[in-house]
CSV table of C-alpha atoms and ligand atoms in Angstrom, one decimal:
chain,number,residue,atom,x,y,z
K,164,MET,CA,0.0,-0.1,0.1
K,165,ASN,CA,0.7,3.5,-0.2
K,166,VAL,CA,0.1,5.3,2.3
K,167,LEU,CA,-0.3,9.4,2.8
K,168,VAL,CA,-0.1,11.1,6.0
K,169,ILE,CA,-1.2,14.7,6.5
K,170,GLY,CA,0.3,17.2,8.6
K,171,ASN,CA,4.1,18.9,9.7
K,172,GLY,CA,5.0,18.1,12.9
K,173,GLY,CA,5.8,15.5,15.7
K,174,ARG,CA,2.7,13.6,15.4
K,175,GLU,CA,3.0,12.8,11.8
K,176,HIS,CA,6.8,12.0,12.0
K,177,ALA,CA,6.0,9.2,14.7
K,178,ILE,CA,3.1,8.3,12.5
K,179,LEU,CA,4.9,7.9,10.0
K,180,LEU,CA,7.7,5.9,11.5
K,181,ALA,CA,5.1,3.3,13.1
K,182,LEU,CA,4.2,2.9,9.3
K,183,LYS,CA,7.4,2.4,8.3
K,184,LYS,CA,7.1,-0.8,10.3
K,185,SER,CA,4.5,-2.2,8.6
K,186,LYS,CA,4.8,-5.2,6.5
K,187,ARG,CA,2.0,-4.0,4.0
K,188,VAL,CA,3.2,-0.4,3.7
K,189,GLU,CA,5.5,0.1,0.3
K,190,LYS,CA,5.6,3.9,-0.4
K,191,LEU,CA,5.3,6.5,2.2
K,192,TYR,CA,4.0,10.4,1.6
K,193,CYS,CA,3.7,13.3,3.8
K,194,MET,CA,1.8,16.5,2.8
K,195,LYS,CA,3.7,18.7,3.8
K,196,GLY,CA,6.0,17.1,6.3
K,197,ASN,CA,9.2,18.4,7.9
K,198,ALA,CA,13.0,17.6,7.2
K,199,GLY,CA,12.5,14.3,9.5
K,200,THR,CA,9.5,13.0,7.7
K,201,ALA,CA,11.4,13.4,4.2
K,202,GLN,CA,13.9,10.8,5.4
K,203,ILE,CA,11.2,7.9,5.3
K,204,ALA,CA,8.5,9.8,3.3
K,205,GLU,CA,7.9,11.7,0.0
K,206,ASN,CA,7.1,15.3,1.1
K,207,VAL,CA,4.3,16.6,-1.1
K,208,ASP,CA,4.2,20.3,-1.0
K,209,VAL,CA,0.7,21.0,-1.0
K,210,ASP,CA,-1.6,23.1,1.7
K,211,TYR,CA,-3.8,20.5,3.4
K,212,MET,CA,-6.0,23.3,4.5
K,213,ASN,CA,-6.7,24.3,0.8
K,214,THR,CA,-9.6,20.9,0.1
K,215,GLU,CA,-9.3,22.1,-3.5
K,216,ALA,CA,-5.7,21.7,-4.1
K,217,VAL,CA,-5.6,18.5,-1.6
K,218,LYS,CA,-8.3,16.8,-4.0
K,219,LYS,CA,-6.8,18.0,-7.1
K,220,PHE,CA,-3.5,16.1,-6.3
K,221,ALA,CA,-5.6,12.7,-4.8
K,222,ALA,CA,-7.0,13.0,-8.0
K,223,GLU,CA,-3.7,13.1,-9.8
K,224,HIS,CA,-2.3,10.4,-7.5
K,225,PRO,CA,-4.5,6.9,-7.6
K,226,GLU,CA,-1.7,5.2,-6.7
K,227,ILE,CA,-1.9,6.4,-3.0
K,228,ASP,CA,-4.3,4.3,-1.6
K,229,TYR,CA,-4.6,5.3,1.9
K,230,TYR,CA,-5.0,8.7,3.5
K,231,VAL,CA,-4.4,9.5,7.4
K,232,VAL,CA,-5.4,12.9,8.6
K,233,ALA,CA,-3.5,13.7,11.6
K,234,PRO,CA,-4.2,17.4,12.8
K,235,ASP,CA,-7.5,19.2,14.0
K,236,ASP,CA,-7.6,21.8,11.4
K,237,PRO,CA,-8.2,19.7,8.4
K,238,LEU,CA,-10.7,17.2,10.5
K,239,ALA,CA,-12.6,20.3,11.5
K,240,ILE,CA,-12.8,21.5,8.1
K,241,GLY,CA,-13.9,18.3,6.8
K,242,LEU,CA,-11.1,17.1,4.8
K,243,VAL,CA,-11.9,13.2,5.7
K,244,ASP,CA,-15.4,13.7,4.2
K,245,GLU,CA,-13.9,15.4,0.8
K,246,LEU,CA,-11.9,12.4,0.3
K,247,GLU,CA,-14.0,9.8,1.3
K,248,ALA,CA,-16.8,11.4,-1.5
K,249,MET,CA,-13.8,11.2,-3.9
K,250,GLY,CA,-13.5,6.9,-2.7
K,251,LYS,CA,-10.4,7.4,-1.1
K,252,ARG,CA,-9.9,5.4,2.0
K,253,CYS,CA,-8.9,7.7,5.0
K,254,PHE,CA,-8.2,7.4,8.6
K,255,GLY,CA,-9.9,10.3,10.9
K,256,PRO,CA,-13.5,11.4,11.6
K,257,ARG,CA,-16.0,13.1,9.5
K,258,LYS,CA,-16.3,16.7,9.8
K,259,ASN,CA,-19.3,16.0,12.0
K,260,ALA,CA,-17.8,14.0,14.2
K,261,ALA,CA,-14.4,16.0,14.5
K,262,GLU,CA,-16.6,18.8,16.3
K,263,ILE,CA,-16.2,17.1,19.4
K,264,GLU,CA,-12.5,18.8,19.5
K,265,ALA,CA,-13.6,21.8,17.2
K,266,SER,CA,-16.4,23.1,19.5
K,267,LYS,CA,-15.8,22.9,23.3
K,268,ALA,CA,-19.9,23.8,23.3
K,269,PHE,CA,-20.6,20.5,21.6
K,270,ALA,CA,-18.8,18.3,23.4
K,271,LYS,CA,-19.7,20.0,27.3
K,272,SER,CA,-23.3,19.6,25.7
K,273,LEU,CA,-22.8,15.9,24.7
K,274,MET,CA,-21.2,15.1,28.2
K,275,GLN,CA,-23.9,16.2,29.6
K,276,LYS,CA,-26.9,15.2,27.6
K,277,TYR,CA,-25.2,11.8,28.3
K,278,ASN,CA,-24.2,12.1,32.0
K,279,ILE,CA,-20.4,11.5,30.7
K,280,PRO,CA,-18.4,12.6,34.0
K,281,THR,CA,-16.8,16.0,33.3
K,282,ALA,CA,-16.5,19.5,35.1
K,283,GLU,CA,-19.4,21.3,35.4
K,284,ALA,CA,-20.1,24.3,33.0
K,285,GLN,CA,-22.3,26.5,31.1
K,286,THR,CA,-21.8,28.3,27.8
K,287,PHE,CA,-22.6,31.7,26.9
K,288,ASP,CA,-22.4,34.1,23.5
K,289,SER,CA,-23.1,37.1,25.4
K,290,TYR,CA,-20.2,38.5,27.4
K,291,ASP,CA,-22.8,40.4,29.9
K,292,LYS,CA,-24.3,37.2,30.8
K,293,ALA,CA,-20.5,35.3,30.8
K,294,LEU,CA,-19.4,38.3,33.1
K,295,GLU,CA,-22.5,37.7,35.4
K,296,TYR,CA,-22.1,34.4,35.5
K,297,VAL,CA,-18.1,34.5,36.6
K,298,ARG,CA,-19.0,37.0,39.4
K,299,LYS,CA,-21.9,34.8,41.0
K,300,LYS,CA,-19.3,31.7,40.5
K,301,GLY,CA,-16.0,33.4,41.7
K,302,ALA,CA,-12.8,31.8,41.4
K,303,PRO,CA,-11.2,29.6,40.8
K,304,ILE,CA,-12.9,29.1,37.3
K,305,VAL,CA,-12.0,27.9,34.2
K,306,LEU,CA,-12.5,29.7,30.8
K,307,LYS,CA,-12.6,28.1,27.5
K,308,ALA,CA,-12.7,29.7,24.1
K,309,ASP,CA,-14.9,27.6,22.2
K,310,GLY,CA,-13.1,26.6,18.9
K,311,LEU,CA,-9.6,25.3,17.9
K,312,ALA,CA,-7.1,28.1,19.5
K,313,LEU,CA,-3.8,25.8,19.1
K,314,GLY,CA,-4.2,24.4,22.6
K,315,LYS,CA,-4.1,27.9,24.1
K,316,GLY,CA,-7.8,28.8,24.1
K,317,VAL,CA,-8.0,27.8,27.7
K,318,LEU,CA,-7.7,29.7,31.2
K,319,VAL,CA,-7.4,28.7,34.6
K,320,CYS,CA,-7.9,31.8,36.6
K,321,GLU,CA,-7.5,31.8,40.3
K,322,ASP,CA,-9.0,34.8,41.3
K,323,LEU,CA,-11.7,37.0,40.0
K,324,LYS,CA,-9.8,39.9,38.5
K,325,GLN,CA,-7.8,37.4,36.3
K,326,ALA,CA,-11.4,35.9,35.3
K,327,GLU,CA,-12.8,39.2,33.9
K,328,GLU,CA,-9.8,40.3,32.4
K,329,GLY,CA,-9.7,36.4,30.6
K,330,LEU,CA,-13.2,36.7,29.7
K,331,LYS,CA,-12.3,40.1,28.1
K,332,GLU,CA,-9.4,39.1,26.4
K,333,ILE,CA,-11.2,35.9,25.0
K,334,MET,CA,-15.1,37.6,24.4
K,335,LEU,CA,-13.8,41.5,23.3
K,336,ASP,CA,-10.6,41.5,22.5
K,337,LYS,CA,-10.9,38.0,20.3
K,338,SER,CA,-7.0,37.1,21.3
K,339,PHE,CA,-8.4,33.7,19.8
K,340,GLY,CA,-10.2,35.4,16.9
K,341,LYS,CA,-13.5,33.5,16.1
K,342,ALA,CA,-12.9,30.6,18.6
K,343,GLY,CA,-14.0,33.1,21.1
K,344,ASN,CA,-17.7,34.2,19.9
K,345,VAL,CA,-18.8,31.6,22.2
K,346,ILE,CA,-17.5,30.7,25.4
K,347,VAL,CA,-17.4,27.8,27.7
K,348,ILE,CA,-16.8,28.5,31.9
K,349,GLU,CA,-16.6,25.7,34.1
K,350,GLU,CA,-16.0,24.8,37.3
K,351,CYS,CA,-12.0,24.3,38.4
K,352,MET,CA,-11.3,20.5,39.0
K,353,ARG,CA,-8.7,19.7,41.7
K,354,GLY,CA,-7.0,16.6,41.5
K,355,LEU,CA,-6.9,13.7,44.2
K,356,LYS,CA,-3.7,13.7,45.3
K,357,TYR,CA,-1.9,17.7,43.6
K,358,THR,CA,-3.2,20.7,42.6
K,359,PRO,CA,-4.0,21.6,40.1
K,360,GLY,CA,-4.8,17.6,39.8
K,361,GLU,CA,-3.3,14.7,38.3
K,362,GLU,CA,-3.7,14.5,34.5
K,363,VAL,CA,-4.0,11.5,32.1
K,364,SER,CA,-4.0,11.1,28.1
K,365,VAL,CA,-5.5,8.1,26.9
K,366,LEU,CA,-5.5,7.5,23.2
K,367,ALA,CA,-8.1,5.0,21.5
K,368,PHE,CA,-8.5,3.7,18.5
K,369,THR,CA,-12.4,3.3,17.4
K,370,ASP,CA,-14.8,2.4,14.5
K,371,GLY,CA,-18.0,3.4,15.8
K,372,LYS,CA,-18.7,0.0,17.0
K,373,THR,CA,-15.7,-0.9,19.2
K,374,ILE,CA,-13.2,1.4,21.3
K,375,VAL,CA,-9.8,0.6,21.8
K,376,PRO,CA,-8.0,2.2,24.3
K,377,MET,CA,-4.0,2.5,23.9
K,378,ILE,CA,-1.4,2.5,26.7
K,379,THR,CA,-1.8,6.0,28.6
K,380,SER,CA,0.7,9.0,28.1
K,381,CYS,CA,1.1,12.2,30.7
K,382,ASP,CA,1.7,15.6,29.2
K,383,HIS,CA,4.0,18.6,30.0
K,384,LYS,CA,2.1,21.5,28.8
K,385,ARG,CA,3.7,24.5,30.1
K,386,ALA,CA,7.1,25.9,28.9
K,387,ASN,CA,9.6,25.6,31.8
K,388,ASP,CA,10.4,23.0,34.7
K,389,LYS,CA,8.1,22.6,37.9
K,390,ASP,CA,4.8,23.4,35.6
K,391,LYS,CA,5.8,27.3,35.4
K,392,GLY,CA,5.8,29.2,32.2
K,393,LEU,CA,3.0,29.7,29.6
K,394,ASN,CA,1.0,27.0,28.2
K,395,THR,CA,2.7,25.3,24.9
K,396,GLY,CA,1.7,22.7,22.4
K,397,GLY,CA,3.2,20.2,25.0
K,398,MET,CA,7.2,20.0,26.0
K,399,GLY,CA,7.3,16.3,26.8
K,400,THR,CA,5.4,13.1,27.6
K,401,PHE,CA,5.6,9.9,29.2
K,402,SER,CA,4.0,6.6,29.0
K,403,PRO,CA,2.5,4.9,31.1
K,404,CYS,CA,0.9,7.0,33.3
K,405,PRO,CA,2.1,5.9,37.1
K,406,PHE,CA,-1.1,6.7,38.8
K,407,TRP,CA,-3.0,3.9,36.1
K,408,THR,CA,-4.5,1.0,37.0
K,409,GLU,CA,-6.9,-1.7,36.0
K,410,GLU,CA,-9.7,-0.3,38.0
K,411,LEU,CA,-9.1,3.1,36.7
K,412,GLU,CA,-8.9,1.7,33.0
K,413,LYS,CA,-12.6,-0.2,33.8
K,414,GLU,CA,-13.9,2.8,35.3
K,415,VAL,CA,-12.9,5.1,32.6
K,416,TYR,CA,-14.1,2.7,29.8
K,417,GLU,CA,-17.7,2.0,31.4
K,418,SER,CA,-18.3,5.9,32.4
K,419,ILE,CA,-16.5,7.4,30.0
K,420,MET,CA,-15.1,5.9,26.6
K,421,LEU,CA,-18.1,3.7,25.7
K,422,PRO,CA,-20.9,6.6,26.7
K,423,THR,CA,-19.1,8.6,24.4
K,424,MET,CA,-18.7,6.4,21.4
K,425,ASN,CA,-22.8,5.9,21.8
K,426,ALA,CA,-23.7,9.2,22.4
K,427,MET,CA,-21.8,10.0,18.9
K,428,ASN,CA,-23.6,7.3,17.1
K,429,ALA,CA,-27.1,8.4,18.9
K,430,GLU,CA,-26.2,12.0,17.8
K,431,GLY,CA,-25.6,10.7,14.3
K,432,ARG,CA,-21.5,11.6,14.5
K,433,THR,CA,-20.2,8.0,14.7
K,434,PHE,CA,-16.6,9.1,15.5
K,435,LYS,CA,-14.1,7.0,13.4
K,436,GLY,CA,-10.5,7.5,14.0
K,437,CYS,CA,-8.4,8.0,17.3
K,438,LEU,CA,-10.5,9.6,19.9
K,439,TYR,CA,-8.2,11.5,22.5
K,440,PHE,CA,-9.4,11.6,26.1
K,441,GLY,CA,-7.8,13.9,28.5
K,442,LEU,CA,-8.7,13.2,31.9
K,443,MET,CA,-8.2,14.2,35.4
K,444,ARG,CA,-8.4,12.3,38.3
K,445,THR,CA,-10.6,14.2,41.2
K,446,ASP,CA,-12.0,12.9,44.3
K,447,LYS,CA,-15.2,12.3,42.6
K,448,GLY,CA,-13.5,9.9,40.1
K,449,MET,CA,-12.3,10.6,36.7
K,450,LYS,CA,-13.2,13.2,34.6
K,451,VAL,CA,-13.3,14.7,30.8
K,452,VAL,CA,-11.2,17.8,30.7
K,453,GLU,CA,-11.2,17.7,26.8
K,454,TYR,CA,-11.6,15.5,24.1
K,455,ASN,CA,-9.5,15.6,21.1
K,456,SER,CA,-10.5,14.3,17.5
K,457,ARG,CA,-7.3,13.2,16.9
K,458,PHE,CA,-3.8,11.7,18.0
K,459,GLY,CA,-2.0,14.0,20.5
K,460,ASP,CA,1.1,15.7,20.1
K,461,PRO,CA,3.7,14.7,22.0
K,462,GLU,CA,1.5,11.9,23.2
K,463,THR,CA,2.0,9.7,19.8
K,464,GLN,CA,5.6,10.0,20.2
K,465,VAL,CA,5.4,7.9,23.6
K,466,VAL,CA,2.3,5.8,22.4
K,467,LEU,CA,3.4,4.4,19.1
K,468,PRO,CA,6.8,3.5,19.9
K,469,MET,CA,5.4,0.9,22.1
K,470,LEU,CA,2.8,-0.6,19.7
K,471,LYS,CA,3.7,-4.4,18.7
K,472,THR,CA,0.9,-4.7,16.0
K,473,ASP,CA,0.8,-3.6,12.6
K,474,LEU,CA,-0.4,0.0,12.4
K,475,MET,CA,-1.7,-0.2,9.2
K,476,ASP,CA,-3.8,-3.2,10.1
K,477,ILE,CA,-5.6,-1.0,13.3
K,478,PHE,CA,-6.0,1.8,10.3
K,479,GLU,CA,-8.0,-0.7,8.1
K,480,ALA,CA,-9.6,-2.4,10.7
K,481,VAL,CA,-11.5,1.0,11.9
K,482,THR,CA,-12.3,2.1,8.3
K,483,ASP,CA,-13.5,-1.1,7.4
K,484,GLU,CA,-15.4,-1.3,10.9
K,485,LYS,CA,-13.6,-4.4,12.0
K,486,LEU,CA,-11.9,-3.2,14.8
K,487,ALA,CA,-13.4,-5.7,17.1
K,488,ASP,CA,-11.6,-8.4,15.1
K,489,LEU,CA,-8.1,-7.2,15.9
K,490,LYS,CA,-5.8,-7.5,18.9
K,491,ILE,CA,-3.8,-4.6,19.4
K,492,GLU,CA,-0.8,-5.5,21.7
K,493,TRP,CA,1.7,-3.2,23.4
K,494,GLU,CA,5.5,-3.7,24.8
K,495,ASP,CA,5.9,-3.5,28.5
K,496,GLY,CA,8.5,-1.1,29.8
K,497,ALA,CA,8.2,2.9,29.5
K,498,CYS,CA,9.0,5.4,27.0
K,499,VAL,CA,9.8,9.1,27.3
K,500,CYS,CA,10.1,12.1,24.7
K,501,VAL,CA,11.9,15.6,25.6
K,502,VAL,CA,10.8,18.6,23.4
K,503,LEU,CA,13.7,20.7,22.3
K,504,ALA,CA,12.0,23.8,21.7
K,505,SER,CA,13.4,27.1,20.3
K,506,GLY,CA,14.3,29.8,22.8
K,507,GLY,CA,10.9,32.1,23.3
K,508,TYR,CA,8.7,29.5,22.2
K,509,PRO,CA,5.7,29.7,22.8
K,510,LEU,CA,6.5,33.2,21.9
K,511,GLY,CA,8.3,34.6,19.6
K,512,TYR,CA,11.9,32.8,18.3
K,513,ALA,CA,14.1,32.4,15.9
K,514,LYS,CA,14.3,30.3,12.7
K,515,GLY,CA,17.0,28.6,10.5
K,516,LYS,CA,19.6,27.7,13.3
K,517,GLU,CA,21.9,25.0,12.2
K,518,ILE,CA,20.9,21.5,14.3
K,519,THR,CA,24.0,19.0,15.0
K,520,VAL,CA,23.4,15.5,16.4
K,521,GLY,CA,26.4,13.4,18.0
K,522,ASP,CA,25.7,10.1,20.1
K,523,ILE,CA,22.0,9.6,20.4
K,524,GLY,CA,22.2,6.1,21.4
K,525,ASP,CA,19.4,3.9,20.6
K,526,CYS,CA,17.0,6.8,21.1
K,527,GLN,CA,14.9,8.1,18.0
K,528,ILE,CA,14.7,11.9,16.9
K,529,VAL,CA,11.1,12.9,16.0
K,530,HIS,CA,11.3,15.8,13.9
K,531,ALA,CA,8.6,18.5,14.6
K,532,GLY,CA,9.9,22.2,13.3
K,533,THR,CA,12.9,21.1,11.5
K,534,ALA,CA,13.8,21.6,7.2
K,535,VAL,CA,16.9,21.5,5.4
K,536,LYS,CA,18.6,24.9,4.4
K,537,ASP,CA,21.4,24.6,2.0
K,538,GLY,CA,22.5,21.2,2.7
K,539,LYS,CA,22.2,21.3,6.4
K,540,LEU,CA,19.3,20.6,9.1
K,541,VAL,CA,17.7,23.8,10.5
K,542,THR,CA,15.3,24.7,13.2
K,543,ASN,CA,12.2,25.8,11.4
K,544,GLY,CA,9.4,26.1,14.5
K,545,GLY,CA,8.8,26.5,17.7
K,546,ARG,CA,9.0,23.1,19.0
K,547,VAL,CA,11.8,21.7,16.9
K,548,LEU,CA,12.5,17.8,17.8
K,549,GLY,CA,11.4,15.5,20.4
K,550,VAL,CA,13.9,12.8,21.6
K,551,VAL,CA,12.4,9.6,22.2
K,552,ALA,CA,13.8,6.9,24.5
K,553,LYS,CA,12.4,3.6,25.8
K,554,GLY,CA,13.5,1.8,28.8
K,555,LYS,CA,12.4,-0.9,31.3
K,556,ASP,CA,10.5,1.8,33.5
K,557,ILE,CA,10.3,5.8,33.2
K,558,GLU,CA,13.5,6.4,35.2
K,559,THR,CA,15.7,4.2,32.9
K,560,ALA,CA,14.0,6.0,29.7
K,561,ARG,CA,14.4,9.3,31.1
K,562,LYS,CA,17.9,8.9,31.8
K,563,LYS,CA,18.5,7.7,28.1
K,564,ALA,CA,16.6,10.1,26.6
K,565,TYR,CA,18.5,13.2,28.5
K,566,LYS,CA,21.9,12.1,27.6
K,567,ALA,CA,21.0,12.2,23.6
K,568,VAL,CA,19.7,15.6,24.5
K,569,ASP,CA,23.2,16.9,25.5
K,570,ASN,CA,24.5,15.6,22.4
K,571,ILE,CA,22.1,17.7,20.2
K,572,HIS,CA,22.7,21.4,19.6
K,573,PHE,CA,21.1,24.7,18.3
K,574,ASP,CA,21.5,28.1,19.0
K,575,ASN,CA,19.1,28.8,22.2
K,576,LYS,CA,17.8,25.3,22.4
K,577,HIS,CA,15.0,25.4,25.3
K,578,TYR,CA,14.0,22.4,27.0
K,579,ARG,CA,12.5,20.9,30.5
K,580,THR,CA,14.7,19.1,32.7
K,581,ASP,CA,12.1,17.1,34.5
K,582,ILE,CA,10.0,15.3,31.9
K,583,GLY,CA,8.6,12.2,33.4
K,584,VAL,CA,9.4,13.2,36.6
K,585,LYS,CA,5.4,14.5,37.3
K,586,TYR,CA,3.2,12.1,40.1
K,587,ARG,CA,6.6,10.5,40.7
K,588,GLN,CA,5.7,10.2,44.2
K,589,GLY,CA,1.8,9.1,43.3
N,892,LIG,P1,-7.6,21.6,27.4
N,892,LIG,O1,-6.9,22.7,26.5
N,892,LIG,O2,-9.0,21.8,27.5
N,892,LIG,O3,-6.8,20.7,27.6
N,892,LIG,O4,-6.9,22.7,28.7
N,892,LIG,C1,-5.7,23.0,29.0
N,892,LIG,C2,-5.3,22.6,30.5
N,892,LIG,O5,-5.9,22.9,31.4
N,892,LIG,C3,-5.9,21.0,31.2
N,892,LIG,O6,-4.8,20.4,30.9
N,892,LIG,C4,-6.2,21.3,32.3
N,892,LIG,O7,-4.4,21.1,33.1
N,892,LIG,C5,-6.7,22.7,32.5
N,892,LIG,N1,-8.0,22.6,32.7
N,892,LIG,C6,-8.9,22.5,31.8
N,892,LIG,N2,-10.3,22.3,31.8
N,892,LIG,C7,-10.0,22.7,33.6
N,892,LIG,C8,-10.9,22.8,34.7
N,892,LIG,N3,-12.1,22.1,34.7
N,892,LIG,N4,-10.3,22.2,36.0
N,892,LIG,C9,-9.1,22.3,36.2
N,892,LIG,N5,-8.1,22.1,35.1
N,892,LIG,C10,-8.7,22.5,33.7
N,893,LIG,N1,-0.8,17.0,24.0
N,893,LIG,C1,-1.9,17.7,23.8
N,893,LIG,C2,-2.6,17.6,22.4
N,893,LIG,O1,-2.4,17.3,21.2
N,893,LIG,O2,-3.8,18.3,22.3
């Protein structure tokens, strides 16, 4: 099979690396890709947010058998629907199912309607009414812009002043554009042991009939050590989640995963693809923080390396709604991904800095913002690359990853030194 993966980042490189191991995959393509994807796939220079351009490319390339739409934006505009209408086989939800991520108001109403445990919330399209509600509820309180905002449209406000400013920023100043036309205001959940709480990402394959959780992972969203600094797209991940147990898996499967799949079916929005559950362990059990309609980034970088089953078999089983027939197996042990970012990220940063790579042992470099310029590997984004290491446990994998990090250089390299340390005591 010839397979094309849509997207430019670390997640897409990680998906391609997993597909490269498939016995059934002959040639890989990536639209548009980066310097890492170019090493194992043919990068295709087409803007994947331009539906007509993608369709033209697909029509001209009948040799491509399968499309994986990985990022949220093309899913939200219905790229899967368009490709399927041309008779192409795809991995990823259709537009009406991708709304589970693209609209936080929709996701919230779904959870409320089907009694899926989540923070108590109300949705507003009026600034005045929203302000009244915030003042009534008081702080701490969480504000979420309804639409896609590069993972930055969520404000956890510790006091009322912050909440009032945040509300103005989202709804009046439109800091996140039209994503802020509607706002979800919710109760601030606290963790069972830690504040602000233990979070875990559970990605699941689903074909609308069966839902199969992958191994768990944990993300580090803040830019600096000890969860200080601004929110980012993710500075590192590790797998598995240390507080995860079989009992939690059962609870989450029964109270969250299965009900979500069934709810989407009942709404006529059958979800096929990878459904991402961002969860928090609270004193009232596991609750949904967010849904994503796709593989997480950088969760994918630590989950897929542990997959023993052929990823292409899983993708096709999802497309053909035969997931129930497949046994999905995982390696034992742990995996850690340390992201190396350009200094300044998530705000302004320089590009075009040369990257040199020394001895990285058996670690894998997963490229995110990289390019080749004048034959040299250079930085080309905020998150530049992820260093992925496996080990018998998180501590072993962590040590390996950081050893490799010391041998990768570019100007103003920034990374967290505490990836995998989270919840260590828990
Ligand atoms: P999201 O983009 O929805 O994942 O939100 C980003 C981060 O904000 C989450 O990873 C949580 O740490 C935090 N957060 C979101 N919603 C809540 C909530 N209701 N209570 C506490 N923290 C939250
Ligand atoms: N790592 C969080 C996300 O993919 O949205």
